[in-house]
PDB file of C-alpha atoms in Angstrom:
ATOM      1  CA  UNK A   9     118.942  96.960  84.414  1.00  0.00           C
ATOM      2  CA  UNK A  10     118.684  99.946  86.713  1.00  0.00           C
ATOM      3  CA  UNK A  11     117.428 103.359  86.307  1.00  0.00           C
ATOM      4  CA  UNK A  12     117.656 106.623  88.199  1.00  0.00           C
ATOM      5  CA  UNK A  13     114.309 108.135  88.808  1.00  0.00           C
ATOM      6  CA  UNK A  14     112.846 111.079  90.731  1.00  0.00           C
ATOM      7  CA  UNK A  15     109.448 111.016  92.458  1.00  0.00           C
ATOM      8  CA  UNK A  16     107.619 113.642  94.428  1.00  0.00           C
ATOM      9  CA  UNK A  17     106.401 111.676  97.453  1.00  0.00           C
ATOM     10  CA  UNK A  18     104.028 113.351  99.834  1.00  0.00           C
ATOM     11  CA  UNK A  19     105.373 116.754  98.599  1.00  0.00           C
ATOM     12  CA  UNK A  20     109.003 115.834  98.919  1.00  0.00           C
ATOM     13  CA  UNK A  21     111.279 115.408  95.885  1.00  0.00           C
ATOM     14  CA  UNK A  22     113.055 111.994  96.193  1.00  0.00           C
ATOM     15  CA  UNK A  23     115.653 110.438  93.828  1.00  0.00           C
ATOM     16  CA  UNK A  24     116.418 106.866  93.762  1.00  0.00           C
ATOM     17  CA  UNK A  25     117.994 104.084  91.626  1.00  0.00           C
ATOM     18  CA  UNK A  26     115.735 101.099  91.035  1.00  0.00           C
ATOM     19  CA  UNK A  27     115.787  97.904  88.974  1.00  0.00           C
ATOM     20  CA  UNK A  28     113.511  98.473  85.962  1.00  0.00           C
ATOM     21  CA  UNK A  29     111.186  95.674  87.225  1.00  0.00           C
ATOM     22  CA  UNK A  30     110.584  97.410  90.551  1.00  0.00           C
ATOM     23  CA  UNK A  31     106.971  98.256  91.284  1.00  0.00           C
ATOM     24  CA  UNK A  32     106.039 101.689  92.559  1.00  0.00           C
ATOM     25  CA  UNK A  33     105.003 100.076  95.884  1.00  0.00           C
ATOM     26  CA  UNK A  34     108.426  98.383  96.341  1.00  0.00           C
ATOM     27  CA  UNK A  35     110.175 101.598  95.545  1.00  0.00           C
ATOM     28  CA  UNK A  36     108.151 103.442  98.073  1.00  0.00           C
ATOM     29  CA  UNK A  37     108.418 100.883 100.866  1.00  0.00           C
ATOM     30  CA  UNK A  38     111.822  99.271 100.286  1.00  0.00           C
ATOM     31  CA  UNK A  39     113.770 102.108  98.723  1.00  0.00           C
ATOM     32  CA  UNK A  40     112.267 105.211 100.335  1.00  0.00           C
ATOM     33  CA  UNK A  41     110.883 103.844 103.629  1.00  0.00           C
ATOM     34  CA  UNK A  42     107.414 105.087 102.888  1.00  0.00           C
ATOM     35  CA  UNK A  43     105.301 102.493 104.632  1.00  0.00           C
ATOM     36  CA  UNK A  44     101.734 103.932 104.358  1.00  0.00           C
ATOM     37  CA  UNK A  45     100.789 101.950 101.323  1.00  0.00           C
ATOM     38  CA  UNK A  46     100.674  98.277 102.287  1.00  0.00           C
ATOM     39  CA  UNK A  47     101.576  95.124 100.266  1.00  0.00           C
ATOM     40  CA  UNK A  48      98.491  93.015 100.620  1.00  0.00           C
ATOM     41  CA  UNK A  49      98.114  90.724  97.629  1.00  0.00           C
ATOM     42  CA  UNK A  50     100.707  92.125  95.343  1.00  0.00           C
ATOM     43  CA  UNK A  51      98.331  91.393  92.380  1.00  0.00           C
ATOM     44  CA  UNK A  52      96.247  94.556  92.297  1.00  0.00           C
ATOM     45  CA  UNK A  53      93.151  92.847  93.770  1.00  0.00           C
ATOM     46  CA  UNK A  54      92.979  94.197  97.377  1.00  0.00           C
ATOM     47  CA  UNK A  55      93.672  97.926  97.053  1.00  0.00           C
ATOM     48  CA  UNK A  56      95.888  98.066 100.224  1.00  0.00           C
ATOM     49  CA  UNK A  57      98.672  99.711  98.141  1.00  0.00           C
ATOM     50  CA  UNK A  58      96.293 102.486  96.686  1.00  0.00           C
ATOM     51  CA  UNK A  59      98.084 105.791  96.300  1.00  0.00           C
ATOM     52  CA  UNK A  60      97.186 109.045  94.373  1.00  0.00           C
ATOM     53  CA  UNK A  61      99.489 109.094  91.356  1.00  0.00           C
ATOM     54  CA  UNK A  62      99.343 112.676  89.813  1.00  0.00           C
ATOM     55  CA  UNK A  63      96.060 113.040  91.530  1.00  0.00           C
ATOM     56  CA  UNK A  64      94.428 109.856  90.340  1.00  0.00           C
ATOM     57  CA  UNK A  65      94.105 106.679  92.472  1.00  0.00           C
ATOM     58  CA  UNK A  66      96.322 103.817  91.410  1.00  0.00           C
ATOM     59  CA  UNK A  67      97.290 100.453  92.707  1.00  0.00           C
ATOM     60  CA  UNK A  68     101.024 100.926  93.222  1.00  0.00           C
ATOM     61  CA  UNK A  69     101.870  97.229  93.176  1.00  0.00           C
ATOM     62  CA  UNK A  70     100.855  97.008  89.512  1.00  0.00           C
ATOM     63  CA  UNK A  71     102.782 100.204  88.569  1.00  0.00           C
ATOM     64  CA  UNK A  72     106.373 100.204  87.457  1.00  0.00           C
ATOM     65  CA  UNK A  73     108.375 102.794  89.299  1.00  0.00           C
ATOM     66  CA  UNK A  74     110.469 103.623  86.252  1.00  0.00           C
ATOM     67  CA  UNK A  75     107.285 104.577  84.315  1.00  0.00           C
ATOM     68  CA  UNK A  76     106.469 107.216  86.892  1.00  0.00           C
ATOM     69  CA  UNK A  77     109.722 109.193  86.795  1.00  0.00           C
ATOM     70  CA  UNK A  78     108.813 112.781  87.705  1.00  0.00           C
ATOM     71  CA  UNK A  79     105.353 111.787  89.067  1.00  0.00           C
ATOM     72  CA  UNK A  80     103.752 113.153  92.176  1.00  0.00           C
ATOM     73  CA  UNK A  81     102.730 110.290  94.654  1.00  0.00           C
ATOM     74  CA  UNK A  82     100.503 111.029  97.459  1.00  0.00           C
ATOM     75  CA  UNK A  83      99.979 108.507 100.162  1.00  0.00           C
ATOM     76  CA  UNK A  84      97.572 108.743 103.209  1.00  0.00           C
ATOM     77  CA  UNK A  85     100.379 110.411 105.183  1.00  0.00           C
ATOM     78  CA  UNK A  86     100.678 113.094 102.549  1.00  0.00           C
ATOM     79  CA  UNK A  87      97.046 113.969 102.811  1.00  0.00           C
ATOM     80  CA  UNK A  88      97.776 115.606 106.193  1.00  0.00           C
ATOM     81  CA  UNK A  89      98.162 119.379 105.945  1.00  0.00           C
ATOM     82  CA  UNK A  90      99.929 121.357 108.639  1.00  0.00           C
ATOM     83  CA  UNK A  91      99.192 118.619 111.200  1.00  0.00           C
ATOM     84  CA  UNK A  92      95.470 118.537 110.295  1.00  0.00           C
ATOM     85  CA  UNK A  93      93.851 115.343 109.024  1.00  0.00           C
ATOM     86  CA  UNK A  94      92.203 115.407 105.604  1.00  0.00           C
ATOM     87  CA  UNK A  95      88.399 115.412 105.950  1.00  0.00           C
ATOM     88  CA  UNK A  96      88.329 111.815 104.691  1.00  0.00           C
ATOM     89  CA  UNK A  97      90.686 110.754 107.470  1.00  0.00           C
ATOM     90  CA  UNK A  98      88.673 112.666 109.984  1.00  0.00           C
ATOM     91  CA  UNK A  99      85.506 110.864 108.795  1.00  0.00           C
ATOM     92  CA  UNK A 100      87.255 107.495 109.078  1.00  0.00           C
ATOM     93  CA  UNK A 101      88.190 108.270 112.627  1.00  0.00           C
ATOM     94  CA  UNK A 102      84.737 109.639 113.625  1.00  0.00           C
ATOM     95  CA  UNK A 103      82.968 106.541 112.080  1.00  0.00           C
ATOM     96  CA  UNK A 104      85.485 103.891 113.300  1.00  0.00           C
ATOM     97  CA  UNK A 105      85.943 103.006 109.636  1.00  0.00           C
ATOM     98  CA  UNK A 106      88.837 100.623 110.467  1.00  0.00           C
ATOM     99  CA  UNK A 107      89.617  97.703 112.710  1.00  0.00           C
ATOM    100  CA  UNK A 108      93.132  96.387 112.225  1.00  0.00           C
ATOM    101  CA  UNK A 109      94.035  99.456 110.042  1.00  0.00           C
ATOM    102  CA  UNK A 110      95.977  97.522 107.421  1.00  0.00           C
ATOM    103  CA  UNK A 111      93.727  98.575 104.494  1.00  0.00           C
ATOM    104  CA  UNK A 112      92.993 102.042 105.919  1.00  0.00           C
ATOM    105  CA  UNK A 113      95.709 104.027 104.088  1.00  0.00           C
ATOM    106  CA  UNK A 114      94.659 102.465 100.670  1.00  0.00           C
ATOM    107  CA  UNK A 115      90.956 103.045 101.521  1.00  0.00           C
ATOM    108  CA  UNK A 116      91.458 106.666 102.420  1.00  0.00           C
ATOM    109  CA  UNK A 117      93.427 107.346  99.212  1.00  0.00           C
ATOM    110  CA  UNK A 118      90.836 105.552  97.175  1.00  0.00           C
ATOM    111  CA  UNK A 119      88.016 107.649  98.741  1.00  0.00           C
ATOM    112  CA  UNK A 120      89.879 110.943  97.991  1.00  0.00           C
ATOM    113  CA  UNK A 121      90.369 109.769  94.423  1.00  0.00           C
ATOM    114  CA  UNK A 122      86.748 108.686  94.173  1.00  0.00           C
ATOM    115  CA  UNK A 123      85.572 112.066  95.295  1.00  0.00           C
ATOM    116  CA  UNK A 124      87.745 113.793  92.575  1.00  0.00           C
ATOM    117  CA  UNK A 125      86.335 111.409  89.945  1.00  0.00           C
ATOM    118  CA  UNK A 126      82.814 112.397  91.129  1.00  0.00           C
ATOM    119  CA  UNK A 127      83.540 116.096  90.928  1.00  0.00           C
ATOM    120  CA  UNK A 128      84.957 115.599  87.361  1.00  0.00           C
ATOM    121  CA  UNK A 129      81.860 113.781  86.337  1.00  0.00           C
ATOM    122  CA  UNK A 130      83.468 110.346  85.739  1.00  0.00           C
ATOM    123  CA  UNK A 131      80.671 107.705  85.655  1.00  0.00           C
ATOM    124  CA  UNK A 132      80.812 104.298  87.228  1.00  0.00           C
ATOM    125  CA  UNK A 133      79.152 101.047  86.202  1.00  0.00           C
ATOM    126  CA  UNK A 134      76.059 101.934  88.385  1.00  0.00           C
ATOM    127  CA  UNK A 135      75.927 105.743  87.721  1.00  0.00           C
ATOM    128  CA  UNK A 136      72.195 106.465  87.362  1.00  0.00           C
ATOM    129  CA  UNK A 137      72.373 109.673  85.342  1.00  0.00           C
ATOM    130  CA  UNK A 138      74.883 109.743  82.615  1.00  0.00           C
ATOM    131  CA  UNK A 139      73.501 113.061  81.162  1.00  0.00           C
ATOM    132  CA  UNK A 140      74.113 115.064  84.449  1.00  0.00           C
ATOM    133  CA  UNK A 141      76.270 118.139  83.797  1.00  0.00           C
ATOM    134  CA  UNK A 142      79.909 117.787  84.835  1.00  0.00           C
ATOM    135  CA  UNK A 143      80.693 119.415  88.065  1.00  0.00           C
ATOM    136  CA  UNK A 144      77.172 119.426  89.435  1.00  0.00           C
ATOM    137  CA  UNK A 145      76.487 117.591  92.589  1.00  0.00           C
ATOM    138  CA  UNK A 146      75.233 114.222  91.345  1.00  0.00           C
ATOM    139  CA  UNK A 147      74.463 113.012  94.774  1.00  0.00           C
ATOM    140  CA  UNK A 148      75.743 109.582  95.621  1.00  0.00           C
ATOM    141  CA  UNK A 149      73.889 106.541  96.660  1.00  0.00           C
ATOM    142  CA  UNK A 150      75.204 103.700  98.659  1.00  0.00           C
ATOM    143  CA  UNK A 151      75.447 101.394  95.600  1.00  0.00           C
ATOM    144  CA  UNK A 152      77.502 104.038  93.767  1.00  0.00           C
ATOM    145  CA  UNK A 153      79.897 104.236  96.737  1.00  0.00           C
ATOM    146  CA  UNK A 154      80.112 100.457  96.955  1.00  0.00           C
ATOM    147  CA  UNK A 155      80.867 100.072  93.255  1.00  0.00           C
ATOM    148  CA  UNK A 156      83.552 102.890  93.154  1.00  0.00           C
ATOM    149  CA  UNK A 157      85.159 101.448  96.321  1.00  0.00           C
ATOM    150  CA  UNK A 158      85.046  97.780  95.157  1.00  0.00           C
ATOM    151  CA  UNK A 159      88.708  97.619  94.476  1.00  0.00           C
ATOM    152  CA  UNK A 160      89.566  98.116  98.089  1.00  0.00           C
ATOM    153  CA  UNK A 161      89.008  95.157 100.411  1.00  0.00           C
ATOM    154  CA  UNK A 162      88.816  95.029 104.181  1.00  0.00           C
ATOM    155  CA  UNK A 163      89.515  91.768 105.622  1.00  0.00           C
ATOM    156  CA  UNK A 164      88.047  92.827 109.044  1.00  0.00           C
ATOM    157  CA  UNK A 165      84.721  93.719 107.410  1.00  0.00           C
ATOM    158  CA  UNK A 166      84.495  97.429 108.452  1.00  0.00           C
ATOM    159  CA  UNK A 167      82.440  98.070 105.286  1.00  0.00           C
ATOM    160  CA  UNK A 168      79.433  99.556 107.086  1.00  0.00           C
ATOM    161  CA  UNK A 169      81.661 102.125 108.890  1.00  0.00           C
ATOM    162  CA  UNK A 170      83.550 102.848 105.675  1.00  0.00           C
ATOM    163  CA  UNK A 171      80.355 103.501 103.891  1.00  0.00           C
ATOM    164  CA  UNK A 172      79.287 105.895 106.719  1.00  0.00           C
ATOM    165  CA  UNK A 173      82.496 107.753 106.604  1.00  0.00           C
ATOM    166  CA  UNK A 174      82.199 108.201 102.794  1.00  0.00           C
ATOM    167  CA  UNK A 175      78.572 109.317 103.224  1.00  0.00           C
ATOM    168  CA  UNK A 176      79.692 111.899 105.841  1.00  0.00           C
ATOM    169  CA  UNK A 177      82.254 113.329 103.506  1.00  0.00           C
ATOM    170  CA  UNK A 178      79.969 113.470 100.518  1.00  0.00           C
ATOM    171  CA  UNK A 179      77.150 115.125 102.446  1.00  0.00           C
ATOM    172  CA  UNK A 180      79.299 117.957 103.860  1.00  0.00           C
TER     173      UNK A 180
END
């Protein structure tokens, strides 16, 4: 069965017809030609397909496109504003937080989503102070960064530089 849906992808309204079993990742890549999110494992385990879905990070390979009709999807490409890289993208470049680059778009989207979660006061498994006032700067330790980014794998092992990039963005 097919369905007509509309997505706002990186600020552009896009309409398409998809089989109701089509993942958001396949809709983006195969139907709309948006290749920033990558198909890594296709099981939601590697994070290469991470996008921001209505502002929240999501693994697009596990999300049905039809369930997102009308949603706003932001990929790493959509984080660029007026030709200027997002601060997270700049930090990745400055800290050489990539090697082959395959996982980088998903990593970048995940960091942006993680920072929004921190600002909103969302705890993680290792959050030390669950009583901190929402919106205050909780500070972020390396273990907290590692926990929050644990859904994004890097087969090249650039974790040390990814951690440095995240620390750079959270300290500024």
